[in-house]
Coordinates of C-alpha atoms and ligand atoms in Angstrom, one line a residue:
X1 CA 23.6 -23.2 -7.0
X2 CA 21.7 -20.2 -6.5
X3 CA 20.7 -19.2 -3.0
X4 CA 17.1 -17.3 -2.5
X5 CA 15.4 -15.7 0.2
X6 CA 11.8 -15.8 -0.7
X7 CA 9.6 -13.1 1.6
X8 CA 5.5 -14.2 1.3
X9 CA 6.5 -17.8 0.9
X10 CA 3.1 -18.7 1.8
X11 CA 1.2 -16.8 -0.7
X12 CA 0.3 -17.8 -4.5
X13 CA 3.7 -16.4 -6.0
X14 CA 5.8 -17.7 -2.9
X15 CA 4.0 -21.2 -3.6
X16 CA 4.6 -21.4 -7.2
X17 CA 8.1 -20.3 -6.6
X18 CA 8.6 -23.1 -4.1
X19 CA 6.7 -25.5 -6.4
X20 CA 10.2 -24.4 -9.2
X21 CA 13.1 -24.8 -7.0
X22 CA 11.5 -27.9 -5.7
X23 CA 12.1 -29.2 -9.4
X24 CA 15.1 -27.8 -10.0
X25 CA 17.0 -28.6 -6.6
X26 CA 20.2 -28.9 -8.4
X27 CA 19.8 -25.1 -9.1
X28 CA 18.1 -23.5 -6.2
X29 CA 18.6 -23.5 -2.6
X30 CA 16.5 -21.5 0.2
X31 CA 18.4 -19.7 2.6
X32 CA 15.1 -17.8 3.9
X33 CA 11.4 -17.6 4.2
X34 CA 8.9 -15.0 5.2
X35 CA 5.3 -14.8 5.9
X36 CA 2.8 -12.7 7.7
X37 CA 0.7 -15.2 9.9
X38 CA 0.6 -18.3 8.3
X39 CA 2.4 -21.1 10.3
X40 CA 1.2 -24.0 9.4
X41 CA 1.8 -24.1 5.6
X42 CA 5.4 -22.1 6.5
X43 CA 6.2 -24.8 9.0
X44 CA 5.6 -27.3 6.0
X45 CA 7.8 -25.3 3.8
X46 CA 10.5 -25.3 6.2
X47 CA 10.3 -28.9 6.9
X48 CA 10.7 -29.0 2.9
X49 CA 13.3 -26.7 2.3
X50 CA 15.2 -26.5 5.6
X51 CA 16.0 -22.5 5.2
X52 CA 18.7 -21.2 7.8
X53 CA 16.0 -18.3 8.9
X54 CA 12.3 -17.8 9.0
X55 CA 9.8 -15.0 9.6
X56 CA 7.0 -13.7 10.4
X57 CA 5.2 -10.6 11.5
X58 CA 4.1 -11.0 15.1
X59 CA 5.9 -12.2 18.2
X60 CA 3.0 -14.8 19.0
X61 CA 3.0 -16.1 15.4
X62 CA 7.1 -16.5 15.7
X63 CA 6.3 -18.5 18.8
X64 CA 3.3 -20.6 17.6
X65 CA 5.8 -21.8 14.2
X66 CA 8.8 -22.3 17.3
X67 CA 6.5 -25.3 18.4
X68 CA 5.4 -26.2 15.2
X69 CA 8.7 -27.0 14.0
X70 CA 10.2 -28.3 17.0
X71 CA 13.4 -27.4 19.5
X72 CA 16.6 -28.6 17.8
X73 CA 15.9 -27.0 14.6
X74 CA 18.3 -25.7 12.4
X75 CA 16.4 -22.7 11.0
X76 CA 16.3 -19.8 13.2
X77 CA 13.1 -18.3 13.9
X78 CA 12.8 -14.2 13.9
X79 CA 10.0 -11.8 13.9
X80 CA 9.0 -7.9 13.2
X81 CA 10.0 -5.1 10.5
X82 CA 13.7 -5.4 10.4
X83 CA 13.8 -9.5 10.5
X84 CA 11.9 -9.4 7.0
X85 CA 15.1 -6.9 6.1
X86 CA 17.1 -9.4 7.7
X87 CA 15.9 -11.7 5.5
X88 CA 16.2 -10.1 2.5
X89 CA 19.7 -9.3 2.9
X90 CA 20.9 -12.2 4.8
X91 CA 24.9 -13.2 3.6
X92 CA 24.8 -16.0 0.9
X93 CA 21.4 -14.9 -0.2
X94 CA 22.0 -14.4 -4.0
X95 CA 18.5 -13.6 -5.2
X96 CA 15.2 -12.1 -3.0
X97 CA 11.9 -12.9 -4.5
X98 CA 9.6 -10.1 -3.6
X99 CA 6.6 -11.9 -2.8
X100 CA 4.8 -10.7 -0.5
X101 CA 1.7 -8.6 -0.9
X102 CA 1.0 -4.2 -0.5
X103 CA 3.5 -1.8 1.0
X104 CA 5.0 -4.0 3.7
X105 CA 7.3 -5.7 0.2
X106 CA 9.2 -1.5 0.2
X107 CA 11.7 -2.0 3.3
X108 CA 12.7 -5.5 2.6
X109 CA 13.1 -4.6 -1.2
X110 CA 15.3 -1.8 -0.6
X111 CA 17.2 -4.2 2.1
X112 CA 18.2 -6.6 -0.3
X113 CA 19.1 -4.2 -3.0
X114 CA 21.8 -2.2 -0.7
X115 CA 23.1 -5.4 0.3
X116 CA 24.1 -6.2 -3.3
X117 CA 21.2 -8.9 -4.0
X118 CA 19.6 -9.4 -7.2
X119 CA 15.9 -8.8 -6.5
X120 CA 12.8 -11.2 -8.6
X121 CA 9.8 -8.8 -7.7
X122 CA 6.1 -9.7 -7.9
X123 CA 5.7 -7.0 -4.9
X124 CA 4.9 -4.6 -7.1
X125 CA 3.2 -2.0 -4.7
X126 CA 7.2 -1.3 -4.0
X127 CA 7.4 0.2 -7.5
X128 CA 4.4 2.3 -7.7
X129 CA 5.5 3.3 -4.2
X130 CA 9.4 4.5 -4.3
X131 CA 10.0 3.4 -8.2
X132 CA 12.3 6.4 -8.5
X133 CA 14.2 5.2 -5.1
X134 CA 14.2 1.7 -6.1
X135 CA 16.0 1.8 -9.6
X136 CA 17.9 4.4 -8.3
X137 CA 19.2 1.6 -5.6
X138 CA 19.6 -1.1 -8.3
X139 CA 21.6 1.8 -10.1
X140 CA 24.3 2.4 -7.2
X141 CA 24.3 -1.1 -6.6
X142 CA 24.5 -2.5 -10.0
X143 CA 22.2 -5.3 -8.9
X144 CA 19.3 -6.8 -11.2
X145 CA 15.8 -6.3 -11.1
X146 CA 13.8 -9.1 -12.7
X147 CA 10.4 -8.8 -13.3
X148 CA 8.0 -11.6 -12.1
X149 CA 4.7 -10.2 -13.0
X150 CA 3.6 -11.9 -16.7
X151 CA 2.7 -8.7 -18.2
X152 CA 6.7 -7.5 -17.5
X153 CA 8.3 -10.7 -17.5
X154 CA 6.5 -10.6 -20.9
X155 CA 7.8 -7.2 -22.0
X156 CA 11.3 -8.0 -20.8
X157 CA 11.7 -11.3 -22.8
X158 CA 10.1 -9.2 -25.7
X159 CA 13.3 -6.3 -24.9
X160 CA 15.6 -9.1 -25.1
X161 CA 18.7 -7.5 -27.8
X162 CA 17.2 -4.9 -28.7
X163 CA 17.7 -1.3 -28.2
X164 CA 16.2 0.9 -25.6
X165 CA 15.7 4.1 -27.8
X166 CA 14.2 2.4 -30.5
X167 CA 11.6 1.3 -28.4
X168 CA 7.9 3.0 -29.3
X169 CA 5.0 1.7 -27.1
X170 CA 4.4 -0.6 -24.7
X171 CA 1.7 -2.6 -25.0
X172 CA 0.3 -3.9 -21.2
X173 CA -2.0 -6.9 -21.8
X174 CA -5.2 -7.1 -19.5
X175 CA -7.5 -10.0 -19.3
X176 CA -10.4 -7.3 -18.5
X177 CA -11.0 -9.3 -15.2
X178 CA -14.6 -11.2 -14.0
X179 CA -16.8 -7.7 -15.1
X180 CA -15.6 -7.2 -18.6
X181 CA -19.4 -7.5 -19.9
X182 CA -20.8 -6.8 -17.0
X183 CA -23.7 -3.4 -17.1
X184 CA -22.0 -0.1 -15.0
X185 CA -26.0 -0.4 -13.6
X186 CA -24.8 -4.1 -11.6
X187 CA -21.3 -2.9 -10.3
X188 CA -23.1 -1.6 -7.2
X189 CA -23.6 -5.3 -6.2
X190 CA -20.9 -6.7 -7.0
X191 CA -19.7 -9.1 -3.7
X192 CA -16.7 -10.1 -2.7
X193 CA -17.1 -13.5 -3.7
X194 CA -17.7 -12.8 -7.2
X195 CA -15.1 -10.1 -7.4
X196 CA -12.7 -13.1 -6.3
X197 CA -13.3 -15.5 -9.2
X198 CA -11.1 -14.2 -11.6
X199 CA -11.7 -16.1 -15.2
X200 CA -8.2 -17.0 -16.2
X201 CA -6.0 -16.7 -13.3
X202 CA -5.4 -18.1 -9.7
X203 CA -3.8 -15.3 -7.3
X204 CA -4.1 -13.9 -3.6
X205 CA -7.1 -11.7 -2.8
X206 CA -5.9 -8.0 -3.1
X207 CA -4.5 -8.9 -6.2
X208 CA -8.0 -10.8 -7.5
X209 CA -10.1 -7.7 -6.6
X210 CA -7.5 -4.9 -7.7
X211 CA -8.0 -6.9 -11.1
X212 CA -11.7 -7.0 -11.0
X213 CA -11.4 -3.5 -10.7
X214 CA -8.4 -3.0 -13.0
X215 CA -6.2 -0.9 -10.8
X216 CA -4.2 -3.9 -11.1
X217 CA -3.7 -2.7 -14.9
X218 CA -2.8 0.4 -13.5
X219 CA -0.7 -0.4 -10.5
X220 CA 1.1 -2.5 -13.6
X221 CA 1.4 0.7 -15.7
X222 CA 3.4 2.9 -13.2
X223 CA 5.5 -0.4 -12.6
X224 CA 6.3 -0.7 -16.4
X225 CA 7.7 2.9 -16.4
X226 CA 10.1 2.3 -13.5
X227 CA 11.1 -1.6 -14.9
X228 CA 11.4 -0.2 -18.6
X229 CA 12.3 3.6 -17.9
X230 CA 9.6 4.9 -20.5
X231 CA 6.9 7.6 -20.0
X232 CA 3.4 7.1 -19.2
X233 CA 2.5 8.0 -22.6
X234 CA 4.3 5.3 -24.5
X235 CA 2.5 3.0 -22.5
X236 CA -1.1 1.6 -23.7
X237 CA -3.5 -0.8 -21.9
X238 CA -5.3 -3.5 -24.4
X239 CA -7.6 -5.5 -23.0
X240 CA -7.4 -9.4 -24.2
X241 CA -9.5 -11.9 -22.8
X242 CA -8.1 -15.3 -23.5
X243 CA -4.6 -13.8 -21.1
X244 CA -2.4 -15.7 -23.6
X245 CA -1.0 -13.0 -25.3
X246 CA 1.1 -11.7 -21.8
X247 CA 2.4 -8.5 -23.5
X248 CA 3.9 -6.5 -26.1
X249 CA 6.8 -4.2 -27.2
X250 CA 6.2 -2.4 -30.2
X251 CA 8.8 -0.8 -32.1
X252 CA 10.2 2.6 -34.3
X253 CA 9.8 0.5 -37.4
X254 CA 6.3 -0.7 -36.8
X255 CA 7.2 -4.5 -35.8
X256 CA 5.8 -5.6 -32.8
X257 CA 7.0 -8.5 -30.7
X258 CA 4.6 -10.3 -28.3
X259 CA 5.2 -12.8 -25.8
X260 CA 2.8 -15.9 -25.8
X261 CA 2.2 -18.9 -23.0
X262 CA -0.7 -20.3 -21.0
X263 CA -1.9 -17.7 -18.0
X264 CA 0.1 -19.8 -15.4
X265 CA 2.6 -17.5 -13.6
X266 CA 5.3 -20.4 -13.1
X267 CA 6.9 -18.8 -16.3
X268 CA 7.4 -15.4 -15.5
X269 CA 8.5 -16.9 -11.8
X270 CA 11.2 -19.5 -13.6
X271 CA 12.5 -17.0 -15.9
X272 CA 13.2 -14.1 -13.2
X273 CA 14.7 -17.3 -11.1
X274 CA 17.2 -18.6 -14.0
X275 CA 17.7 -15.1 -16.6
X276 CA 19.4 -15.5 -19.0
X277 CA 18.5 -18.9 -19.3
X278 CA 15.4 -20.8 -19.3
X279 CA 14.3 -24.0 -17.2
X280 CA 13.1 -26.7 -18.9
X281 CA 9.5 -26.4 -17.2
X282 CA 7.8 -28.5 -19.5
X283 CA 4.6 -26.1 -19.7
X284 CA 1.8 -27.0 -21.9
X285 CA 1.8 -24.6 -25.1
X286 CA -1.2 -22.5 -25.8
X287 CA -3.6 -24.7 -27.9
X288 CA -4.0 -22.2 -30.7
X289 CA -6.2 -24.0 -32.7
X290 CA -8.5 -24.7 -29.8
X291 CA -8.7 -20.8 -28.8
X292 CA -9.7 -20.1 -32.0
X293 CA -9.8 -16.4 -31.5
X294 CA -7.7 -14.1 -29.9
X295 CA -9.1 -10.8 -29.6
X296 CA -7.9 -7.1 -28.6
X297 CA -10.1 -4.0 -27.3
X298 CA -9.4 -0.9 -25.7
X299 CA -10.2 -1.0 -21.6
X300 CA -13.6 1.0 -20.8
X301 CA -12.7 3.8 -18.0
X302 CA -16.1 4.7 -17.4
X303 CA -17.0 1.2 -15.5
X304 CA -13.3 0.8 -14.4
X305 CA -12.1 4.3 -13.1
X306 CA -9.0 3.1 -11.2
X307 CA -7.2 2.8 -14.3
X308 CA -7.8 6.2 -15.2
X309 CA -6.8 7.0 -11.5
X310 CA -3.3 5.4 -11.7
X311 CA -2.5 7.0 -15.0
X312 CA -3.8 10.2 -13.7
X313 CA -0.8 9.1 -10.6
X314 CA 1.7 8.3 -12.0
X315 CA 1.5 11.4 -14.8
X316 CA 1.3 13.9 -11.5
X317 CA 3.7 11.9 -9.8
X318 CA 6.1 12.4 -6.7
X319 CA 4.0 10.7 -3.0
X320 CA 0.7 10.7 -5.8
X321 CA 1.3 7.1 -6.4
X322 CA 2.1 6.1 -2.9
X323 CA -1.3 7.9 -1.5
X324 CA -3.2 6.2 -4.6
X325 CA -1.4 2.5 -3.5
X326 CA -2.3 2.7 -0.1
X327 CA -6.4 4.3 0.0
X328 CA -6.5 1.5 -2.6
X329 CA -5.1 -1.5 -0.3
X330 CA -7.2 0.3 2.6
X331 CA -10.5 0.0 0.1
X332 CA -9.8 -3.1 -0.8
X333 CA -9.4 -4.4 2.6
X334 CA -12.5 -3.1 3.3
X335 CA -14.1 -4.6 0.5
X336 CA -13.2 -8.2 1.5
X337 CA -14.5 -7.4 5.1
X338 CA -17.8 -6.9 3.2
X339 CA -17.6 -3.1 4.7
X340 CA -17.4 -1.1 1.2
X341 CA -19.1 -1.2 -2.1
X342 CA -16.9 -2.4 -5.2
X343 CA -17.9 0.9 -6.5
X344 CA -16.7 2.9 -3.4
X345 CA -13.2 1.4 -4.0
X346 CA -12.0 3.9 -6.9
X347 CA -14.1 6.7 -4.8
X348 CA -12.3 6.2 -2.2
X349 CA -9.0 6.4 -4.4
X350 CA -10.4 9.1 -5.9
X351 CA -11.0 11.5 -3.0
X352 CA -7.6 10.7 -1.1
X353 CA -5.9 11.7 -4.2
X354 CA -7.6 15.0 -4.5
X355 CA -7.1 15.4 -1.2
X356 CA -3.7 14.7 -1.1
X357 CA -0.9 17.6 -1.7
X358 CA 2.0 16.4 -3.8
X359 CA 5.5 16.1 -2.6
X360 CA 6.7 16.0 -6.0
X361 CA 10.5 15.0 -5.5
X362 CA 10.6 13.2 -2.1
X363 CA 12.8 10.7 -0.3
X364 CA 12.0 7.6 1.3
X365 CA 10.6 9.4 4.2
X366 CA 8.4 11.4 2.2
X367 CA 7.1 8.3 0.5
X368 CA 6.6 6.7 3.9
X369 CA 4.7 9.4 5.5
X370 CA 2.1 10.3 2.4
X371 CA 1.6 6.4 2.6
X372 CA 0.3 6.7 6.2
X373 CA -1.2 10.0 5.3
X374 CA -3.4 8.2 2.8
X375 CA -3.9 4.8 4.9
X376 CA -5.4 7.6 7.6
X377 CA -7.3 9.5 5.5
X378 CA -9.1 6.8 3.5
X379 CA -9.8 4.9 6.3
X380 CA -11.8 7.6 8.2
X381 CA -13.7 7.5 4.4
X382 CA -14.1 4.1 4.6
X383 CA -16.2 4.2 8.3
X384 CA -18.2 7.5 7.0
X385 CA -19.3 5.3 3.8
X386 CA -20.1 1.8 6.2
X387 CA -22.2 4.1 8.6
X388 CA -24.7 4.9 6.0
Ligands
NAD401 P1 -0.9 -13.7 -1.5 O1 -1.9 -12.9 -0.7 O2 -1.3 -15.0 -2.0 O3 0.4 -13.9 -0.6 C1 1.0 -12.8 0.0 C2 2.2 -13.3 0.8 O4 2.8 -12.1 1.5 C3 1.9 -14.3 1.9 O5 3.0 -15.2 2.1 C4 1.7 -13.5 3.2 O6 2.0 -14.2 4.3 C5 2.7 -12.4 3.0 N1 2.3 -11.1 3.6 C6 1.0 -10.5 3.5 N2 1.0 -9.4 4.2 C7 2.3 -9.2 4.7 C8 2.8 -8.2 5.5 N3 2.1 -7.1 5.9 N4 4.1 -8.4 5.9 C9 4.8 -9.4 5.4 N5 4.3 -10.4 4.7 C10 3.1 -10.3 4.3 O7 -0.4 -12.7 -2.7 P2 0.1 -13.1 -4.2 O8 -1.1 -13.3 -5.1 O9 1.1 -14.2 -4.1 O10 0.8 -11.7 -4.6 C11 2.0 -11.3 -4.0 C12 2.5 -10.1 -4.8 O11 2.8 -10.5 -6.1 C13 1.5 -9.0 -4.9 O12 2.2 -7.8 -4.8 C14 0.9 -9.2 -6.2 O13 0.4 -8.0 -6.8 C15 2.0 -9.7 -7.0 N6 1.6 -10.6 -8.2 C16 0.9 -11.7 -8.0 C17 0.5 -12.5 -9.0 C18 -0.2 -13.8 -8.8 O14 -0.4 -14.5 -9.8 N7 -0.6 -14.1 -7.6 C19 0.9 -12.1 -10.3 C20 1.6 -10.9 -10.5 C21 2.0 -10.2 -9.4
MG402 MG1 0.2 -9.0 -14.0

């Protein structure tokens, strides 16, 4: 039986992780869940999954999900910074599932890590963040790191036996999001609610609208060279409409291997739960047949700068990433509040990055204060742009 604590349990990767272990109850227990404000659906969950300790951000919130679930329960109810990092690292806790969403997933990651826990991470704003930090910490503590995103889940099934050095390229998959074939001339216009249909996949906001603007793709980049330890250079973006082909390794002899499935993210999720084996999930296949076509092009960095942005980052380096992550969760914040253009997003990147001196070997602290640095200085950006 393996024990999790799952932090953002009420969020579309906490959900569809729930949704596994509730199927495989013979396998999985949950010792712990963590959200940021949502009470009712975590007071569900709890009901559900009867966890020893819940938590969420704010004092009131803690109280509101206290009544919710009723005195006499068994799972203890916490709140703040340091309960998430209690969570995470909580005794009997074998693996953490990273969740949640932005910058808040860092402490909690690196938490769960030093305590000795194998960590599934979707977060993975903690790798672009501290990526040297973090495999550093699953190096000391010779813990796993499993990859829950599809494009890395992907790319570690596709590493599976073979050898590191003779790997060549990495090949990150992107479905090109809503505004593939979408005129430069219209991105001006571009709303919220159309930046939040994504064409093949169902996920949280931030993560919809950083992949209609493919830092997504790029955020995945700098997260590939921490999970797979190569250089930004061995790593190419392809775009790939039909999201069925969820990534590829190619190797020093020419062969590449590829990893196939439906876009449905309970895969990636069940492998990173169960490695090295599989759960019998019982997933449809791909209808080949019916696709017809599955079709490859190179991403266009003209209409979608932020990928050119977070390989520009991650090349430079040291806080560079961190600043980059966090004017882009500011941005796109401010998108969804309908105060910012979708073009202003990667401008907005784009200036607190220039702006931005580079720490290029720092600690944690470091890390942690260019992050507020950049959430300051993109922010003031952010009201200059929504007072004209
Ligand atoms: P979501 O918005 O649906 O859920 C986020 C979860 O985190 C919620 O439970 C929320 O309560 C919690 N949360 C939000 N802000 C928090 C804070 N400040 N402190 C603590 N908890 C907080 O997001 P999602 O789509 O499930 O994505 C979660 C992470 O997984 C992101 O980093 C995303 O990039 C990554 N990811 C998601 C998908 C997907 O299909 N949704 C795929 C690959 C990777
Ligand atoms: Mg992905």
């Amino acid at each position: 039986m393996k024990a999790l604590a799952i932090l953002g349990a009420t969020g579309s990767i906490g959900q569809s992780t729930l949704k596994i272990v509730d199927r495989f109850r013979d396998r999985f227990c949950v010792k712990a869940l963590t959200a940021k404000s949502n009470v009712a659906l975590l007071a569900e969950q709890i009901r559900r999954f009867e966890p020893a300790l819940a938590v969420v951000e704010e004092e009131r919130a803690a109280g509101q999900l206290k009544e919710r679930i009723g005195a006499g329960h068994r799972t203890e109810v916490l709140w703040g910074a340091d309960a998430y990092c209690q969570a995470a690292s909580m005794e009997g806790v074998d693996l953490m599932v990273g969740a949640m969403v932005g910058a808040a997933g860092l402490a909690p990651t690196l938490a769960a890590i030093e305590a000795g826990k194998d960590v599934a991470l979707a977060n993975k704003e903690t790798l672009v963040m501290a990526g040297a930090i973090v495999m550093q910490a699953v190096a000391d503590h010779g813990v796993r790191l499993l990859p829950v995103d599809s494009e890395h889940s992907a790319i570690f099934q596709c590493l599976q036996g073979q050898r590191a050095q003779e790997v060549d390229k990495i090949l990150l998959t992107a479905s090109g999001g809503p505004f593939r074939e979408t005129p430069l001339s219209q991105f001006k216009e571009i709303l919220p609610a159309q930046a939040l249909k994504h064409p093949n996949w169902s996920m949280g906001a931030k993560i919809t609208i950083d992949s209609a603007t493919l830092m997504n793709k790029g955020l995945e980049v700098i997260e590939a060279k921490w999970l797979f330890g190569v250089n930004p250079e061995q790593i190419e973006v392809v775009v790939h409409p039909q999201s069925i082909v969820h990534s590829m390794v190619a190797f020093c002899d020419g062969a590449i291997i590829a990893q196939l499935g439906i876009p449905d993210m309970q895969g990636a999720i069940a492998y990173a739960l169960s490695y090295p084996q599989r759960l019998a999930l019982q997933q449809p296949m791909p209808n080949l047949p019916a696709i017809h076509a599955l079709t490859f092009e190179s991403p266009d960095t003209q209409k979608f700068p932020c990928l050119r942005l977070a390989f520009e980052a991650v090349q430079k380096g040291g806080t560079l990433p961190a600043v980059m992550n966090a004017a882009n969760e500011i941005a796109v914040a401010a998108f969804l509040d309908g105060r910012l253009r979708f073009t202003d997003i990667a401008a907005v990147v784009a200036k607190t990055m220039s702006a931005h001196a580079i720490d290029s070997t720092p600690g944690l602290a470091a890390i942690l204060a260019a992050d507020q640095w950049a959430r300051l200085k993109s922010q003031s950006m952010v009201e200059e742009l929504a007072a004209i």
